Short mmCIF file of C-alpha atoms and ligand atoms in Angstrom, two decimals:
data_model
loop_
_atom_site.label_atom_id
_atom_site.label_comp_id
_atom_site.label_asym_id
_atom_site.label_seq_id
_atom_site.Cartn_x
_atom_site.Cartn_y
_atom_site.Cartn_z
CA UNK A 1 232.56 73.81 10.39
CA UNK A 2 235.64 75.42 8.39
CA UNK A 3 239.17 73.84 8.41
CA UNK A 4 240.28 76.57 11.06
CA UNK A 5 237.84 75.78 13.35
CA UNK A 6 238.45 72.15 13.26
CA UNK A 7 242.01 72.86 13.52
CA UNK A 8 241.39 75.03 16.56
CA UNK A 9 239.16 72.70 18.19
CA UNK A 10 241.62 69.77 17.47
CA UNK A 11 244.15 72.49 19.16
CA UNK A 12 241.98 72.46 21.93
CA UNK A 13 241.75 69.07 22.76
CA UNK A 14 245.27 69.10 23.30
CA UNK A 15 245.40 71.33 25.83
CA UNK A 16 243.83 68.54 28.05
CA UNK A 17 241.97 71.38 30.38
CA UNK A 18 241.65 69.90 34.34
CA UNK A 19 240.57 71.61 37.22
CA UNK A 20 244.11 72.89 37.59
CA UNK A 21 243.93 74.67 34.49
CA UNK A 22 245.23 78.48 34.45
CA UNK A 23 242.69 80.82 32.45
CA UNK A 24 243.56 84.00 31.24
CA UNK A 25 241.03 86.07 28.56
CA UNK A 26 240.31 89.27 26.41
CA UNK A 27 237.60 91.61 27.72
CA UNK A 28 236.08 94.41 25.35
CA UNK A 29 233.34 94.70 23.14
CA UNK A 30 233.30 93.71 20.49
CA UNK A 31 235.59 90.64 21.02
CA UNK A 32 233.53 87.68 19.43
CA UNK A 33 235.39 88.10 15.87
CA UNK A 34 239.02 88.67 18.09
CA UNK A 35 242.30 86.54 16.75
CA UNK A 36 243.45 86.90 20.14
CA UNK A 37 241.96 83.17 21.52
CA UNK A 38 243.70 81.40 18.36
CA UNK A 39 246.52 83.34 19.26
CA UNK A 40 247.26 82.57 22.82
CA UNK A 41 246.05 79.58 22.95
CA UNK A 42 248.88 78.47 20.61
CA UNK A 43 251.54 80.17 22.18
CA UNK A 44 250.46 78.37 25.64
CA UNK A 45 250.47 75.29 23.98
CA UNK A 46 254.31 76.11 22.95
CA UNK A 47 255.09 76.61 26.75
CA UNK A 48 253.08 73.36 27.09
CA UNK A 49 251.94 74.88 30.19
CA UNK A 50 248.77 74.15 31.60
CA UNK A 51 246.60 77.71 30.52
CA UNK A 52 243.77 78.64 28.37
CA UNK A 53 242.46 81.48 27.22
CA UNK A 54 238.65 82.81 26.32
CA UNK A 55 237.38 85.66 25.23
CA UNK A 56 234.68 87.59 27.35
CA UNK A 57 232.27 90.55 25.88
CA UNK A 58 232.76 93.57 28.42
CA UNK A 59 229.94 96.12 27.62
CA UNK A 60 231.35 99.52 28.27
CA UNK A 61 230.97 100.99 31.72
CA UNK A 62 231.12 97.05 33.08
CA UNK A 63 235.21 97.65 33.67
CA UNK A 64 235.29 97.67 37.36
CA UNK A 65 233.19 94.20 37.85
CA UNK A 66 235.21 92.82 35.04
CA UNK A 67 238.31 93.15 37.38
CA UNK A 68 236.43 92.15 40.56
CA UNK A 69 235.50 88.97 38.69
CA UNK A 70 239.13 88.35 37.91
CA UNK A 71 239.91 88.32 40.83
CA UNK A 72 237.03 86.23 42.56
CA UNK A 73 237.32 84.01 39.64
CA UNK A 74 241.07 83.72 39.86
CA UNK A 75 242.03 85.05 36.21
CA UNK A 76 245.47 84.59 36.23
CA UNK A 77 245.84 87.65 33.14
CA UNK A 78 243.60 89.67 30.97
CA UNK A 79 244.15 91.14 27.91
CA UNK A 80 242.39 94.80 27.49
CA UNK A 81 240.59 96.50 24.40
CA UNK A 82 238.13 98.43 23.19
CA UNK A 83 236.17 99.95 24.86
CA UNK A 84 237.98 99.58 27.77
CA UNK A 85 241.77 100.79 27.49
CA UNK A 86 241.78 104.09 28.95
CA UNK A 87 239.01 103.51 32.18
CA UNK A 88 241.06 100.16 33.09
CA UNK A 89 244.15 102.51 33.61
CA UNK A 90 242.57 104.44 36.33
CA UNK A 91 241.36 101.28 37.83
CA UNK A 92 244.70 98.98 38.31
CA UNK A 93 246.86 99.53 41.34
CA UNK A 94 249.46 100.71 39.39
CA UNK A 95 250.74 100.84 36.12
CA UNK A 96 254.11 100.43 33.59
CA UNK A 97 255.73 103.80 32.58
CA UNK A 98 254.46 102.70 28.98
CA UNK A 99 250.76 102.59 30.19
CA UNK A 100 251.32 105.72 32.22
CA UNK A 101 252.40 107.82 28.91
CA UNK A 102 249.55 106.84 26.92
CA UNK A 103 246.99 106.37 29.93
CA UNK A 104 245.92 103.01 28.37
CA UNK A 105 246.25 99.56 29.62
CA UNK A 106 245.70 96.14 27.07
CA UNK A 107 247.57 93.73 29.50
CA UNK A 108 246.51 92.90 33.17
CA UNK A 109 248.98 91.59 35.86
CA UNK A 110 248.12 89.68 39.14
CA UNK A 111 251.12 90.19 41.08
CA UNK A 112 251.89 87.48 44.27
CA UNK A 113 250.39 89.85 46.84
CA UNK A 114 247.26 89.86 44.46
CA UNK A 115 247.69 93.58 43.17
CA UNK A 116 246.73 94.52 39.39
CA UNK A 117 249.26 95.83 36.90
CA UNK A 118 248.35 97.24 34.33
CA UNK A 119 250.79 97.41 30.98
CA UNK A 120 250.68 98.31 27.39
CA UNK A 121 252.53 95.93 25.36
CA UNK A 122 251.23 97.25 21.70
CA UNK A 123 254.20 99.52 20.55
CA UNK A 124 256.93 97.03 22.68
CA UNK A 125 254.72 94.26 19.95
CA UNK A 126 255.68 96.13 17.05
CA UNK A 127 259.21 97.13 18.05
CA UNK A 128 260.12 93.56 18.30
CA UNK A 129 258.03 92.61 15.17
CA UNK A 130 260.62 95.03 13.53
CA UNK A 131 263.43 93.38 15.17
CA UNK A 132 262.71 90.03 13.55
CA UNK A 133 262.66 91.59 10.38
CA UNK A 134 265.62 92.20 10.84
CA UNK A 135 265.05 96.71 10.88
CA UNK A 136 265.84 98.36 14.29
CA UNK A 137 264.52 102.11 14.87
CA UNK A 138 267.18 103.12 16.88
CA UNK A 139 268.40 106.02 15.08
CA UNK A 140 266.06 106.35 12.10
CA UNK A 141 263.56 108.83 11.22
CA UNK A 142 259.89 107.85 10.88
CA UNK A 143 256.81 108.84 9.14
CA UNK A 144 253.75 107.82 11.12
CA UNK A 145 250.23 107.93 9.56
CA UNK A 146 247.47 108.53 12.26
CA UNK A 147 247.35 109.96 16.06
CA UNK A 148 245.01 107.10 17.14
CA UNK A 149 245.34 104.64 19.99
CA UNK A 150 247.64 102.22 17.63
CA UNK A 151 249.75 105.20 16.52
CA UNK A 152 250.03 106.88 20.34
CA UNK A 153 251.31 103.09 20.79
CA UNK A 154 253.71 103.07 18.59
CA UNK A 155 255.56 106.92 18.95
CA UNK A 156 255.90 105.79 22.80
CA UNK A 157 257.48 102.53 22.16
CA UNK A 158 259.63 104.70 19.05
CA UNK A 159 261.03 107.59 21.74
CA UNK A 160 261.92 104.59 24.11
CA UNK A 161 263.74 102.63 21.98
CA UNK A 162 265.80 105.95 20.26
CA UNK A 163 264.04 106.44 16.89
CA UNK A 164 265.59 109.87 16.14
CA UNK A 165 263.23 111.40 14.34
CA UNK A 166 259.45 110.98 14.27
CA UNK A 167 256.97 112.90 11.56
CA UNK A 168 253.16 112.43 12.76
CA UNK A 169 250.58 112.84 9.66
CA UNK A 170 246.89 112.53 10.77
CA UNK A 171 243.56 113.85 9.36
CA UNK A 172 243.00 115.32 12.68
CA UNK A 173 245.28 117.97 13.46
CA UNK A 174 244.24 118.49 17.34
CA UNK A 175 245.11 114.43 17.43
CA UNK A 176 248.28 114.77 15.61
CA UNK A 177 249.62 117.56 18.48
CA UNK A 178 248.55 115.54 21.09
CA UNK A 179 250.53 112.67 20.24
CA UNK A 180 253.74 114.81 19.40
CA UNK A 181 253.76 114.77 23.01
CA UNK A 182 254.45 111.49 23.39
CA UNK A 183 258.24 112.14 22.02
CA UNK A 184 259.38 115.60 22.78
CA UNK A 185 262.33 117.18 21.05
CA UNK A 186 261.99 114.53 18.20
CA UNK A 187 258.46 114.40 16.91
CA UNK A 188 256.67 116.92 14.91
CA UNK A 189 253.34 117.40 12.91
CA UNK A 190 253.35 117.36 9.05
CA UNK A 191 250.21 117.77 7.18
CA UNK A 192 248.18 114.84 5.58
CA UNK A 193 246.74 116.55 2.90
CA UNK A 194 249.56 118.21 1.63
CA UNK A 195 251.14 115.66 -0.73
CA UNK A 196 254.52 117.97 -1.30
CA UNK A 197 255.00 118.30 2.58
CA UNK A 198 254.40 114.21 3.00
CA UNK A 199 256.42 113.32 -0.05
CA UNK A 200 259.43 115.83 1.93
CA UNK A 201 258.81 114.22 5.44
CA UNK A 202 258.91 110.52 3.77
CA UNK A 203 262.15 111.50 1.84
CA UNK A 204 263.86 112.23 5.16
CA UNK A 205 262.40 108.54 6.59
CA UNK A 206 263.76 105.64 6.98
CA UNK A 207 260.25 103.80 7.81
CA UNK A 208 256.89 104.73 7.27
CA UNK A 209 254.00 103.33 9.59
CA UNK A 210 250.19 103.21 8.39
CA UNK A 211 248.69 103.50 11.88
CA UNK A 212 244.98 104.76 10.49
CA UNK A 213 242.23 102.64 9.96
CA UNK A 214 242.85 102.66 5.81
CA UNK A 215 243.07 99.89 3.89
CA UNK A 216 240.81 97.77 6.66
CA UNK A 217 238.86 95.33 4.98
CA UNK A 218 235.31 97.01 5.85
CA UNK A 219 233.89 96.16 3.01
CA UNK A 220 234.90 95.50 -0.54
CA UNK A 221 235.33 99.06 -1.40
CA UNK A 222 237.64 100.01 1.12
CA UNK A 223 240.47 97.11 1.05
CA UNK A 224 241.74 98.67 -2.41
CA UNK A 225 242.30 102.57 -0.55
CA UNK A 226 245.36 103.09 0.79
CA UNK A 227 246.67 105.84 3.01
CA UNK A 228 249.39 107.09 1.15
CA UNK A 229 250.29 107.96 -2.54
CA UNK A 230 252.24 105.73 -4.31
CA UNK A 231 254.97 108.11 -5.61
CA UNK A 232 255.59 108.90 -1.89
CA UNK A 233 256.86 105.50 -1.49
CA UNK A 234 261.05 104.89 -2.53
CA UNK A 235 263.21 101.37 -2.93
CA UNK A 236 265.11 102.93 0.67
CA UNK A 237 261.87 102.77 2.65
CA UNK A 238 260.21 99.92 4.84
CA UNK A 239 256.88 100.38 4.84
CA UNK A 240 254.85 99.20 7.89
CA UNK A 241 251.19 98.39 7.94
CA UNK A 242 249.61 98.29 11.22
CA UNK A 243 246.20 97.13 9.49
CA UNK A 244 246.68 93.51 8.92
CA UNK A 245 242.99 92.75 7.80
CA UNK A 246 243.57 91.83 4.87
CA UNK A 247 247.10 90.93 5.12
CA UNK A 248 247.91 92.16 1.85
CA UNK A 249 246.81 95.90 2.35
CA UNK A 250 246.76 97.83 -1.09
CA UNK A 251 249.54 100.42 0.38
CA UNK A 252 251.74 96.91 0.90
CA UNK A 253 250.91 95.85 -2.67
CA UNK A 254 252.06 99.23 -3.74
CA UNK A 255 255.06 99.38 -1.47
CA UNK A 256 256.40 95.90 -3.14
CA UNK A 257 255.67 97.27 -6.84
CA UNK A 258 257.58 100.32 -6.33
CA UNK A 259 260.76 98.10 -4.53
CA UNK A 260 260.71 98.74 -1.31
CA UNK A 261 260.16 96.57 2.04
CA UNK A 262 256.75 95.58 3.00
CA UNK A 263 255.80 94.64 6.88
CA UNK A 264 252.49 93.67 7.32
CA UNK A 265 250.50 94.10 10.90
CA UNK A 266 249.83 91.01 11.76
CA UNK A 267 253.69 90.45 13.51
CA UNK A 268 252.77 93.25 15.85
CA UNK A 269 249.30 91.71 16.97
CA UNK A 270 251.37 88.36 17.67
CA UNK A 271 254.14 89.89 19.40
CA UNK A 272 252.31 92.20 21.48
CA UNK A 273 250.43 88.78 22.21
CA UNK A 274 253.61 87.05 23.27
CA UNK A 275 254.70 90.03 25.39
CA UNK A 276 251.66 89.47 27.49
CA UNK A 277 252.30 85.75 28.13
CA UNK A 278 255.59 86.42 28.93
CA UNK A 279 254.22 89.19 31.80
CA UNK A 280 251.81 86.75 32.92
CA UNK A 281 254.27 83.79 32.52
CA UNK A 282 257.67 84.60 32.77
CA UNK A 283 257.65 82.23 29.62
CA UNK A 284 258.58 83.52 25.85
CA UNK A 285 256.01 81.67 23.62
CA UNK A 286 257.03 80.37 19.84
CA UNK A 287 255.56 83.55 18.21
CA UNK A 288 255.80 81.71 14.79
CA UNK A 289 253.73 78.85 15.66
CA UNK A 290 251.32 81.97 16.74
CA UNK A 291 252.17 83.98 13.72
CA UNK A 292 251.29 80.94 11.23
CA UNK A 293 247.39 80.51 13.46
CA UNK A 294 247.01 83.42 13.19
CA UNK A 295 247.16 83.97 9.74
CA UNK A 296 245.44 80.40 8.95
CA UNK A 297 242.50 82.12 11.28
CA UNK A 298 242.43 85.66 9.03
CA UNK A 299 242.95 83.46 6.42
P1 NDP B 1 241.66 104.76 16.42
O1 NDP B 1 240.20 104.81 16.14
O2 NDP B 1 242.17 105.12 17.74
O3 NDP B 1 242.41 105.71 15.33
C1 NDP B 1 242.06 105.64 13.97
C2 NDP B 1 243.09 106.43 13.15
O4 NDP B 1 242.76 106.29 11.77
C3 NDP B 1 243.05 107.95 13.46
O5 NDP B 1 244.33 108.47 13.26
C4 NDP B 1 242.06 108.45 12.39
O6 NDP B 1 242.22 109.81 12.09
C5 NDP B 1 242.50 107.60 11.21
N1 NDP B 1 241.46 107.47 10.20
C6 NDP B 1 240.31 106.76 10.29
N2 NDP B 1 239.60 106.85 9.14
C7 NDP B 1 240.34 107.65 8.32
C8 NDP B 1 240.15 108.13 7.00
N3 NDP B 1 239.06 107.79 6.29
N4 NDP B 1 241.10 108.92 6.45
C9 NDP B 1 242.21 109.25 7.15
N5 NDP B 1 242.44 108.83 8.43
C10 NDP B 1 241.52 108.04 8.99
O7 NDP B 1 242.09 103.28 16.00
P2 NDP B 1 243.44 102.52 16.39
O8 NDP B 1 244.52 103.51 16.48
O9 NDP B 1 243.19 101.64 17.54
O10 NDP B 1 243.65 101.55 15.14
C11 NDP B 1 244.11 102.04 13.88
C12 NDP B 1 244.40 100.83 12.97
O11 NDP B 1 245.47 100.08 13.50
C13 NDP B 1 243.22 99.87 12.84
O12 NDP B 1 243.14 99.43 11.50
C14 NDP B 1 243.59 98.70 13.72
O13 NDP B 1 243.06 97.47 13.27
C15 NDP B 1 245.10 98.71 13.59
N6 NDP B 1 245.75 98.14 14.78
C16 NDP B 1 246.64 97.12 14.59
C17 NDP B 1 247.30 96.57 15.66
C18 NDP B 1 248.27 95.48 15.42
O14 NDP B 1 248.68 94.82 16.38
N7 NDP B 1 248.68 95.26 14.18
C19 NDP B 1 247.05 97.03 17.03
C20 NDP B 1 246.10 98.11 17.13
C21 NDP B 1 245.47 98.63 16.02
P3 NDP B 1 241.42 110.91 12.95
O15 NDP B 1 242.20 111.11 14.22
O16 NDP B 1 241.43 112.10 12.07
O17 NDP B 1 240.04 110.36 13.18
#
């Protein structure tokens, strides 16, 4: 058994589980490697309120008895992922202007009259990740890498919170127009592969975002790629990496050697966390004490 698991278990018996206890849990597939259990099982212990949380493998197409066992089981929330996001939205009875925009749910509500919400609490995560770093996006222009789920995420929760100018760079192109969508007026499409048409967008940036899947740590290989070129990157910029496995991505390595502000993804996965508990709770958990298990967990 490794130190973390101890840990966690020794976390566990703490939480003194009775026949009172609330449960709340992650559906998806696959979910069995998920940091979300460490995670909120931490920040309930904060609260030291009386809830646990589990994570449940969801094979695809399995969405609708998932939420008819929540509610015959009493689930008191459910976090949402892959591959089960977008079919989840259509199945809540109703949903939060964010989840409406990108048609994708990750958080489930039980209101008192027993109805389902369903909410998407990824881009609010990384908004207020930002905030305790200190950088607010209100007013500054942004480079985004990706049109992906993450990166939908994230242009929402930028257009809400008055980013003022958004620049979306994906391999895709159809992807890329999709999501410009998400922020009229202020978002537009650059091109990836052009290196003199990214190094112009991320001049006029205040804060680039990885949002692809670059830089994951797949296998050996691909932890040392990153996204963007080095000589892109400048001292002014704060350079965001939504990958946080490894923590240290090679495009935050590279963002620190050439001087400029490195934010790695794991804040966003922990405050997106902590947004949920506070929809299901009412309650704002200690999102270091989550922050710090987490990382011990990755770790
Ligand atoms: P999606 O599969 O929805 O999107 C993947 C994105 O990565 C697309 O834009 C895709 O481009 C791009 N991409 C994949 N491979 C390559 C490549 N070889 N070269 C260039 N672009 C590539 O995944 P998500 O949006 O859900 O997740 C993206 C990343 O964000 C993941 O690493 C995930 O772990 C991380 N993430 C982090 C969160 C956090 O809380 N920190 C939350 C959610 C995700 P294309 O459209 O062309 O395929």
């Amino acid at each position: 058994m490794t130190s973390t698991q101890q840990n966690f278990e020794a976390a566990l018996r703490g939480l003194n589980i009775t026949s009172s206890t609330s449960i709340a849990a992650v559906i998806g597939d696959p979910v069995k490697h998920s940091l979300s259990p460490v995670i909120h099982n931490v920040g309930f212990q904060s609260l030291g309120i009386d809830w646990i949380y589990v994570a449940c493998e969801v094979k695809e197409g399995d969405a609708q008895s998932a939420l008819d066992a929540m509610k015959l089981l009493d689930l008191r929330g459910l976090s949402v992922t892959m591959p089960h996001k977008t079919v989840i939205a259509s199945l809540v009875d109703s949903v939060s202007a964010a989840a409406q925009a990108l048609n994708s749910v990750n958080t489930i509500e039980v209101t008192s009259d027993g109805s389902l919400v369903g909410h998407s609490t990824d881009g609010d995560g990384l908004i207020a990740s930002l905030k305790q770093q200190g950088v607010s996006v209100s007013g500054a222009s942004v480079l985004i890498l990706g049109a992906g789920g993450a990166a939908r995420s994230v242009i929402d929760a930028l257009q809400r919170h008055e980013c003022r100018q958004i620049f979306i760079a994906n391999r895709s192109l159809d992807r890329a127009q999709s999501a410009v969508a998400l922020a009229p007026g202020i978002a537009k499409v650059v091109s990836i592969s052009n290196l003199s048409d990214l190094a112009d967008a991320a001049v006029k940036s205040d804060i680039i975002i990885n949002a692809t899947s670059v830089g994951m740590a797949k296998s050996p290989d691909t932890v040392s790629v990153s996204p963007l070129a080095p000589e892109v990157i400048d001292p002014h910029h704060i350079v965001v990496d939504l990958v946080y496995h490894p923590i240290e991505t090679e495009l935050l390595r590279l963002t620190r050697q050439r001087g400029a502000q490195a934010i790695d993804g794991l804040g966003m996965l922990v405050h997106q966390a902590a947004l949920q508990q506070q929809i299901w709770t009412g309650l704002t958990p200690n999102v270091s004490d989550m922050y710090r298990a987490a990382l011990q967990a990755l770790a």
